[in-house]
Coordinates of C-alpha atoms in Angstrom, one line a residue:
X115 CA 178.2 -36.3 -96.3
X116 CA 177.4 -34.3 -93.7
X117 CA 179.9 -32.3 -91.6
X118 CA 181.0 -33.0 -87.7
X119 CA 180.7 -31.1 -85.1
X120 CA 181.1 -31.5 -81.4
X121 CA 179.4 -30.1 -78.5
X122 CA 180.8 -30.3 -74.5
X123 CA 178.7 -29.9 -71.7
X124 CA 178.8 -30.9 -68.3
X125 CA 175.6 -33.7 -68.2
X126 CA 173.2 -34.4 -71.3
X127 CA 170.4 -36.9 -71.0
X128 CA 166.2 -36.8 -71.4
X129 CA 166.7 -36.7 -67.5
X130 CA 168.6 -33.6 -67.4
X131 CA 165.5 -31.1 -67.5
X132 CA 167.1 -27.6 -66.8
X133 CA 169.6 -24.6 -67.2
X134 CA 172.4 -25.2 -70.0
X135 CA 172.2 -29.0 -70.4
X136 CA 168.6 -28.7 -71.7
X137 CA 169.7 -25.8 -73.6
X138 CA 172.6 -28.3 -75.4
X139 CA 170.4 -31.0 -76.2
X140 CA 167.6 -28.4 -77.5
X141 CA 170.4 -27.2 -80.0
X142 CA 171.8 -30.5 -80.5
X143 CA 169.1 -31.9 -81.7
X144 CA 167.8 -29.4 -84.4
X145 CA 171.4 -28.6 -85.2
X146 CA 171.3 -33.1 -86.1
X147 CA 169.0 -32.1 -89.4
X148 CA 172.5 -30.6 -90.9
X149 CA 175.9 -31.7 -89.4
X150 CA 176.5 -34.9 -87.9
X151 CA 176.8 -34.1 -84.5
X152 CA 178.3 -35.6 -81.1
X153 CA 178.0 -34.3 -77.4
X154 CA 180.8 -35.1 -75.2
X155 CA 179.9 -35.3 -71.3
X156 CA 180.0 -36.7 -68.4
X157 CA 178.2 -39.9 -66.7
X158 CA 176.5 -37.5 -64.3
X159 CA 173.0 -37.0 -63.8
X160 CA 173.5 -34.9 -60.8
X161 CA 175.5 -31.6 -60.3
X162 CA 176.1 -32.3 -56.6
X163 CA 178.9 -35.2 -56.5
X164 CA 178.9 -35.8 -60.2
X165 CA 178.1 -39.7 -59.3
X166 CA 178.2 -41.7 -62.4
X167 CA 175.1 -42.7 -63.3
X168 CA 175.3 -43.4 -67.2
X169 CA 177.1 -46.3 -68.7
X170 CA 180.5 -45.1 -70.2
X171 CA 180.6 -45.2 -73.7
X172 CA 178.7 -44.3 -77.1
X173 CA 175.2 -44.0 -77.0
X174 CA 172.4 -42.5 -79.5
X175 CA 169.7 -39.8 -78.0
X176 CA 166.6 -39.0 -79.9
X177 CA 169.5 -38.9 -83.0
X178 CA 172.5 -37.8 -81.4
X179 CA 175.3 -39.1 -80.6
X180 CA 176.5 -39.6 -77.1
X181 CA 180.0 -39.9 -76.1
X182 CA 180.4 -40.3 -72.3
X183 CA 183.1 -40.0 -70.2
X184 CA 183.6 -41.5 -66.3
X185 CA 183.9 -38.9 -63.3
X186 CA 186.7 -40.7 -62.0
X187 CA 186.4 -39.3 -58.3
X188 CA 182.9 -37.2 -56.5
X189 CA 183.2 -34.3 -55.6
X190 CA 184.1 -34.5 -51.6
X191 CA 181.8 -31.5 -49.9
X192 CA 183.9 -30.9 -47.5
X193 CA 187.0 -30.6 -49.3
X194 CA 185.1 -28.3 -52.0
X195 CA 183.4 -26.1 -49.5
X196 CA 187.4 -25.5 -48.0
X197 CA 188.5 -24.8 -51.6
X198 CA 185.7 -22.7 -52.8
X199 CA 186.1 -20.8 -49.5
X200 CA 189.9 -20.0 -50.4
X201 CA 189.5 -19.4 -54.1
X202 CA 186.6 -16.7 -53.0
X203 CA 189.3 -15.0 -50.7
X204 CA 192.1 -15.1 -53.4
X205 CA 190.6 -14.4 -57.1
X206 CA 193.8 -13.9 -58.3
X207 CA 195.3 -17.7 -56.8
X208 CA 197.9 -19.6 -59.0
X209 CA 197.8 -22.3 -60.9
X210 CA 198.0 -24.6 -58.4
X211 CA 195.3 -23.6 -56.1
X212 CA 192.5 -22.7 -59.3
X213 CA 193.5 -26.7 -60.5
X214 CA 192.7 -28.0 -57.6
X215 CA 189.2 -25.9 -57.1
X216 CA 188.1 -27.0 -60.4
X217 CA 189.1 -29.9 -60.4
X218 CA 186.5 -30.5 -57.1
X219 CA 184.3 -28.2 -59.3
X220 CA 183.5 -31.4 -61.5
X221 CA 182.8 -33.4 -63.3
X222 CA 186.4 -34.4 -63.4
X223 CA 186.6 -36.5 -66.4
X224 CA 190.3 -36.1 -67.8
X225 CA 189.4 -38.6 -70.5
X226 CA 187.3 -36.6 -72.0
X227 CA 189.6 -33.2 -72.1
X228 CA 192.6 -36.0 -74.0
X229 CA 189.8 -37.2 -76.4
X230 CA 188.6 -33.3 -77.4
X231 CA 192.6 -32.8 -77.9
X232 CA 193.2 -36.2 -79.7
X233 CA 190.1 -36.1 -82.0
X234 CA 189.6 -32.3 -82.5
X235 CA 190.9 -32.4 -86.3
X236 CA 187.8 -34.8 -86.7
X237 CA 185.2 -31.8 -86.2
X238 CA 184.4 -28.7 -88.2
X239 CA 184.0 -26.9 -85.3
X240 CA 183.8 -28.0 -81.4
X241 CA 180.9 -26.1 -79.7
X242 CA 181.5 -25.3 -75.7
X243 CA 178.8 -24.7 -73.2
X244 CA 178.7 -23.0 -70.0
X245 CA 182.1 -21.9 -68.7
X246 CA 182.1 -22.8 -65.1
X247 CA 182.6 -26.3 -65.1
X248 CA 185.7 -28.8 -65.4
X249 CA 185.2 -29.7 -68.8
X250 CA 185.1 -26.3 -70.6
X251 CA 188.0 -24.8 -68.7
X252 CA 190.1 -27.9 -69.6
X253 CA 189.0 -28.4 -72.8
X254 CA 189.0 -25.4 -74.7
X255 CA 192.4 -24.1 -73.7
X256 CA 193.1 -27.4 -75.9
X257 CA 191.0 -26.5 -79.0
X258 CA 193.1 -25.4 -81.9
X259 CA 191.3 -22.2 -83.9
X260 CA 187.7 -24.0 -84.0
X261 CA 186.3 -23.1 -80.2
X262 CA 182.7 -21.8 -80.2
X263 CA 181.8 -21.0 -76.7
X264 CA 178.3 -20.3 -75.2
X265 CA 179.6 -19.0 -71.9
X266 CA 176.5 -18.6 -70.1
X267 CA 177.9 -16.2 -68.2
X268 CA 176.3 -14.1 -65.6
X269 CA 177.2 -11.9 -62.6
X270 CA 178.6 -13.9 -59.7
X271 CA 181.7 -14.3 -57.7
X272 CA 183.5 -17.2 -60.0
X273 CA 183.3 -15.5 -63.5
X274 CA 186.3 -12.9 -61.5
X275 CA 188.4 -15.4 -60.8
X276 CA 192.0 -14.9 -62.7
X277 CA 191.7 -18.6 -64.6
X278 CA 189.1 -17.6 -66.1
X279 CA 190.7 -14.9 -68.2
X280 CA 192.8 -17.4 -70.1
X281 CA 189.4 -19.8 -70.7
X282 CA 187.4 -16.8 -72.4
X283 CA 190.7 -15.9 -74.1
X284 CA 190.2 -19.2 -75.9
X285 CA 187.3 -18.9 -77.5
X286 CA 187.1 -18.5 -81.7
X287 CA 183.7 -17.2 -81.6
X288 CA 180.8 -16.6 -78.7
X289 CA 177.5 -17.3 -78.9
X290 CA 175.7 -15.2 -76.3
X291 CA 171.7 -15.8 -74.7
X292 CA 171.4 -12.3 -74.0
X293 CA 172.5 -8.9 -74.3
X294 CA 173.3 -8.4 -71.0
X295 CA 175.9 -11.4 -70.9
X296 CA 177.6 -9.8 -74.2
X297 CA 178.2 -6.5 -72.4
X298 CA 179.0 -8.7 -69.1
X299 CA 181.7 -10.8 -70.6
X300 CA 183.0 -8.0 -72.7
X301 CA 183.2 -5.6 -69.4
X302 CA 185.3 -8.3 -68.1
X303 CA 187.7 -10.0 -70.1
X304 CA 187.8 -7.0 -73.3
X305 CA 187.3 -9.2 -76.0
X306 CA 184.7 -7.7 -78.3
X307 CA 187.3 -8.2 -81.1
X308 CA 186.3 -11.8 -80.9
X309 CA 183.6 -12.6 -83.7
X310 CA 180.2 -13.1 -81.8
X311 CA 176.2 -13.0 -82.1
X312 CA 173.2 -13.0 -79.8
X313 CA 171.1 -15.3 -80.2
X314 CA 169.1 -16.4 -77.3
X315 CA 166.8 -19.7 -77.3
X316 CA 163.5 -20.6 -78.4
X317 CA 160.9 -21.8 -76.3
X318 CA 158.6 -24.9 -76.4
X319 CA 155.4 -25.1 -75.3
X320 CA 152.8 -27.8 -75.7
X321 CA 149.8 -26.6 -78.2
X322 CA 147.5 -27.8 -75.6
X323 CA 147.7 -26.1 -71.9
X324 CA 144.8 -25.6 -69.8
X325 CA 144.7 -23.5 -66.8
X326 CA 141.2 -24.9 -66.0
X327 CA 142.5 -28.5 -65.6
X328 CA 145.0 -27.5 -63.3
X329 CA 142.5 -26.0 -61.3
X330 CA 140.2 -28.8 -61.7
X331 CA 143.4 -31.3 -60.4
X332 CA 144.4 -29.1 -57.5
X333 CA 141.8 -26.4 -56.8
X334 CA 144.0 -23.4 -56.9
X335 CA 142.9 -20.3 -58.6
X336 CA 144.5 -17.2 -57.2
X337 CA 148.1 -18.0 -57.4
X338 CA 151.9 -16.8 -58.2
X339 CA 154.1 -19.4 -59.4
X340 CA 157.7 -20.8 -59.0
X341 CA 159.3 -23.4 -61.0
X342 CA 162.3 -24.6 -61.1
X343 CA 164.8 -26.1 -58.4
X344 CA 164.6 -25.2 -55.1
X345 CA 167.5 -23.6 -53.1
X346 CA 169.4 -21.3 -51.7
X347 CA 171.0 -20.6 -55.2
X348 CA 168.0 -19.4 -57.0
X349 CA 167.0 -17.0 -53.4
X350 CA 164.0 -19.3 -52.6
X351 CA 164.4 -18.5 -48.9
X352 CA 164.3 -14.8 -49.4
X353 CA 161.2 -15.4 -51.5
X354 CA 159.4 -17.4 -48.8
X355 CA 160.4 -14.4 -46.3
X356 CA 159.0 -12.3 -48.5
X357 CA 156.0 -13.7 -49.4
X358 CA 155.2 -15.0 -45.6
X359 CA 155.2 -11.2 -44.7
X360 CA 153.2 -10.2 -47.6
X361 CA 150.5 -12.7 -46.5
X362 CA 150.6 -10.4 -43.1
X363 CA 150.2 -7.1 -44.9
X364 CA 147.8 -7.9 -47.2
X365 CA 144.4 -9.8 -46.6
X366 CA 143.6 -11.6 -49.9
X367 CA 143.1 -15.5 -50.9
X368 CA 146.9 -14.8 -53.1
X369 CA 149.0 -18.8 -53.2
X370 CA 152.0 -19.2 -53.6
X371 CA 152.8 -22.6 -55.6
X372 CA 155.6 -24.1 -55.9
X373 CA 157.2 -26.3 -58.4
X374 CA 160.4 -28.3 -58.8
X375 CA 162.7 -30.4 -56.4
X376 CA 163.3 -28.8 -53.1
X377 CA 167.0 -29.1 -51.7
X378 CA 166.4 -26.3 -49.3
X379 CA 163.7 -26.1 -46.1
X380 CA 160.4 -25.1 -47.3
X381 CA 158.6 -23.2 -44.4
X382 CA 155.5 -24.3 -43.3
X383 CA 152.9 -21.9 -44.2
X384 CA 149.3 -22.1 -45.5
X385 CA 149.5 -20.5 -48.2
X386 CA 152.8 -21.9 -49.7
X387 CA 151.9 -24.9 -51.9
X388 CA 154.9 -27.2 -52.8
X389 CA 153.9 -30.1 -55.3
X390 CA 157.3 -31.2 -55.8
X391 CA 158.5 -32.2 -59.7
X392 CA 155.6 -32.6 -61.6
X393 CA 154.5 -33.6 -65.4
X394 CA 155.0 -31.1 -68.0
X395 CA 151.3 -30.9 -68.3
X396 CA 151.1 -29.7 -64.8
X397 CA 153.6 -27.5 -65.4
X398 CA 152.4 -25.7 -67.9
X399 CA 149.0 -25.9 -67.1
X400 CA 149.5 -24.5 -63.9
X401 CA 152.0 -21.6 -64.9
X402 CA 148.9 -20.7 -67.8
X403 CA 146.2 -20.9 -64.3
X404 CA 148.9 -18.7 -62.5
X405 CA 148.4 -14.7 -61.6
X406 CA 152.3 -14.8 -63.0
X407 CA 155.6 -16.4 -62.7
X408 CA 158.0 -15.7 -60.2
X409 CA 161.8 -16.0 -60.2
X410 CA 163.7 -14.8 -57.2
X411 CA 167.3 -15.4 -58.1
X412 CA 169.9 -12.8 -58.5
X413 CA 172.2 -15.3 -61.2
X414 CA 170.5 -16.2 -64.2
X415 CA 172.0 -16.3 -67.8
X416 CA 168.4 -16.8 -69.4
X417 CA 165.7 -18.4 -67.8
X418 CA 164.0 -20.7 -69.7
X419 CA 161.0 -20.5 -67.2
X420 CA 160.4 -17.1 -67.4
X421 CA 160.7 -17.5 -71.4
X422 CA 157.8 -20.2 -71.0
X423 CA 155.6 -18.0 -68.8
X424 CA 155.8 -15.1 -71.5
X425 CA 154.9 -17.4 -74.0
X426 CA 151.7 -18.8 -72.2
X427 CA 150.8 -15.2 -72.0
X428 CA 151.7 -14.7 -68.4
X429 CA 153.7 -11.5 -67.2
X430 CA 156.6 -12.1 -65.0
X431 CA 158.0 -10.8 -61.2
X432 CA 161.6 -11.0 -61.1
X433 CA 164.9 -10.0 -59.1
X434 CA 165.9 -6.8 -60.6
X435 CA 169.5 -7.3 -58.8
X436 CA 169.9 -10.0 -62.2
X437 CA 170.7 -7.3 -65.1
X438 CA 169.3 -10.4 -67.2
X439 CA 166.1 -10.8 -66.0
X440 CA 165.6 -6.8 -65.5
X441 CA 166.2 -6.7 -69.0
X442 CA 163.1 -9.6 -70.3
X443 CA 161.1 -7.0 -68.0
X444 CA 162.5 -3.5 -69.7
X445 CA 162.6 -4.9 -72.8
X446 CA 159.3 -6.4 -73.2
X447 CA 156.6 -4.6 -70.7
X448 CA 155.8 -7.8 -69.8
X449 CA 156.8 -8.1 -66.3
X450 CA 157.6 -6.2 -63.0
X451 CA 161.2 -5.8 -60.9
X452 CA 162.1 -5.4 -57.4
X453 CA 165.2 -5.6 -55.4
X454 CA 163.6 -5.1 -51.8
X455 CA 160.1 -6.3 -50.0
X456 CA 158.4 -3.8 -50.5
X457 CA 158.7 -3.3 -54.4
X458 CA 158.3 -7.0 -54.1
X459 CA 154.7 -6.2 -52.4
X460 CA 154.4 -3.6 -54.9
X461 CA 154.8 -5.5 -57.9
X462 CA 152.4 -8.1 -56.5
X463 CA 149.5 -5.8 -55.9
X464 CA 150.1 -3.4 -59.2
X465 CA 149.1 -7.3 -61.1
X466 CA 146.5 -8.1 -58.5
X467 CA 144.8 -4.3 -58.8
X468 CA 145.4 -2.9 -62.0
X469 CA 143.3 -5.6 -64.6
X470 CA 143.5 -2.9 -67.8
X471 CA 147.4 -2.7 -67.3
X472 CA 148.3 -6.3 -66.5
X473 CA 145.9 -7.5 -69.3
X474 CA 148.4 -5.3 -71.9
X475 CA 151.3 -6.7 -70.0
X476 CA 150.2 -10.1 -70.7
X477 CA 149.7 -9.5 -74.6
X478 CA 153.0 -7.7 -74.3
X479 CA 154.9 -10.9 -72.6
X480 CA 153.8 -13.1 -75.5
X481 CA 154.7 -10.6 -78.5
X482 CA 158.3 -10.5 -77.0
X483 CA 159.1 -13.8 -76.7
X484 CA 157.1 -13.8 -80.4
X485 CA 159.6 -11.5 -81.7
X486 CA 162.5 -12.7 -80.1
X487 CA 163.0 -16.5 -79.4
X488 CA 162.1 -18.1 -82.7
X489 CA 164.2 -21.7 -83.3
X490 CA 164.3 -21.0 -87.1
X491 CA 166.2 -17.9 -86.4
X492 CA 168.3 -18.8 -84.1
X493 CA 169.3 -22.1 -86.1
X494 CA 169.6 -19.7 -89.2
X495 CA 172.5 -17.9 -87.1
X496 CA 173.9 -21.0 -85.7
X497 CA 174.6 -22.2 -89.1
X498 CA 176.5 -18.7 -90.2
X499 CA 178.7 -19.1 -87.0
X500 CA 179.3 -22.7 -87.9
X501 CA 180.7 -22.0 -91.4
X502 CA 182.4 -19.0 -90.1
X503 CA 184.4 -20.7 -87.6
X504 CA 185.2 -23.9 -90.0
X505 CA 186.2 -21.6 -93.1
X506 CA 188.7 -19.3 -90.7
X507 CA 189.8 -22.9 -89.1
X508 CA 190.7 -24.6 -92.7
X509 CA 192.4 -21.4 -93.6
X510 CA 194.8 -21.3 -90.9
X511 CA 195.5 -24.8 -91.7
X512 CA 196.1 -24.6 -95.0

């Protein structure tokens, strides 16, 4: 019989496309073909309010099991906004002020933090993921020697905050995406002792992608692409600054396209495309059709888009502020940095002017994520943490 395991994250479902909760069900269902597994969530679709959208209860996804839990009150923007505007001024706040901020942090699903401490003894191990949200801080503080988290953890204001030290110091074994969040959470919280492995993600991409039927549905050609949601969070307004005064600068044909949902004000410009969420075929096809992928934000863990892009053979222009995303760049040669507008007009025109060098960069994109972001692998590590974790748990409850 196979062994059970259990994975937290804040939203799971086929409509749940990005960031961590794709990540879960990308591991959850390969990690299906050896232990019986069950993810433990929310009702939410949406990280705004954490509205419950799902029915409550047990369901099965493409194999896995789904165990859902009720947010049993939104989160109130108003009230949040006052609270995340206090916990910012006061990292260090008490108890009481920290459980009231996450508790408007969402999804706030108590049910589900007494059924991880009730039915814990029932898993092997109990995987959690991401470490901002309600149900990871509550949960694993509860988890009794058998706590894996995957923190995805990067540089930004909340990873400071004092409750956090006690969540991290929780943990039984980290999984990391990246080097750069190893040496990040170790910088912060001093807990290297803590058994731990890299292991980033690997990246799926349909066998057939044509960047001629993209340009056949939409007639773009010379273009730089964005994908992925679009807000303030990820920079996209500095990125359309930027870009707009590029345009003035420089006289070429150069588009920029973007894709995704937009929750922020798109300026009205020419030569800014937005086409909204589109089909994965689009997507793909048009990040093959694209000059390369951009990613403005300064707070990524991994980036799954940039991983895609370096797969389809397309080099990458990225925030160098994010340690992460300087690092795919450093490490690979597959893709340019800047942290101002005019290395941002700099990397642009290097790719637009210098065909020998971004040809290699292209080859150089693909080999990386070649080398690095295999599934087998990463499964194959997955598995040692799994057993490590279960054997040192049955031990200390022998």
């Amino acid at each position: 019989m196979k062994k059970k395991i259990a994975i937290i994250n804040q939203r799971y479902g086929l409509e749940v496309n990005g960031g961590s909760e794709l990540y879960t069900r990308q591991i959850a269902e390969r990690l299906k073909e050896r232990y019986d597994v069950e993810v433990l969530t929310s009702c939410a679709v949406e990280y705004v309010k954490w509205a419950n959208h799902y029915n409550e209860g047990v369901e099965t996804i493409n194999g896995v099991t789904v165990r859902r839990f009720k947010t049993l009150h939104e989160r109130v923007p108003r009230i949040f906004s006052a609270l995340d505007g206090e916990m910012l001024a006061h990292p260090d706040a008490d108890r009481d002020l920290s459980d009231r901020w996450i508790e408007h942090m969402g999804p706030y699903c108590p049910q589900l933090v007494d059924y991880v401490d009730e039915h814990q003894d029932e898993y092997e191990v109990v995987i959690v993921v991401t470490y901002l949200y309600y149900l990871a801080v509550k949960s694993i503080v509860r988890i009794k020697d058998k706590a894996i988290f995957i923190p995805t953890a990067h540089q930004e204001p909340f990873i400071h905050f004092k409750m956090y030290k006690e969540v991290f110091g929780a943990a039984d074994a980290f999984i990391f995406l990246t080097d750069e969040e190893k040496d990040l959470v170790h910088s912060i919280f001093h807990n290297e002792d803590v058994p731990y492995d890299v292991m980033g993600v690997g990246v799926d991409v349909p066998e057939d992608v044509s960047a001629e039927r993209f340009k056949k549905k939409y007639g773009y050609d010379n273009y730089v692409i964005y994908v992925g949601r679009i807000d303030e969070g990820k920079d996209c307004p500095r990125l359309f600054k930027y870009f707009m005064e590029y345009k003035k600068r420089n006289n070429n044909n150069l588009k920029l396209i973007l894709m995704g949902k937009a929750v922020c004000e798109i300026p009205k410009h020419p030569d800014i495309i937005s086409l909204g969420f589109v089909s994965d075929e689009d997507k793909f096809d048009g990040i093959k059709g694209s000059k390369a992928l951009i990613l403005p934000s300064k707070f990524e863990s991994l980036s799954i888009s940039v991983l895609e892009a370096m797969t389809l053979s397309k080099p990458v222009i990225v925030n160098g502020i994010c340690d992460v995303l300087k690092g795919h760049c450093v490490k690979s040669n597959g893709g340019l940095y800047y942290k101002n507008y005019f290395e941002f007009e700099g990397c642009v025109n290097y790719m637009l002017n210098h065909p020998d060098e971004y040809e290699v960069m292209c080859k150089n994109a693909r080999k990386y994520v070649e080398d690095y972001f295999q599934w087998d692998d990463i499964m194959d590590k997955f598995d040692k943490m799994i057993e490590k974790v279960g054997a040192n748990s049955e031990r200390k409850h022998q």
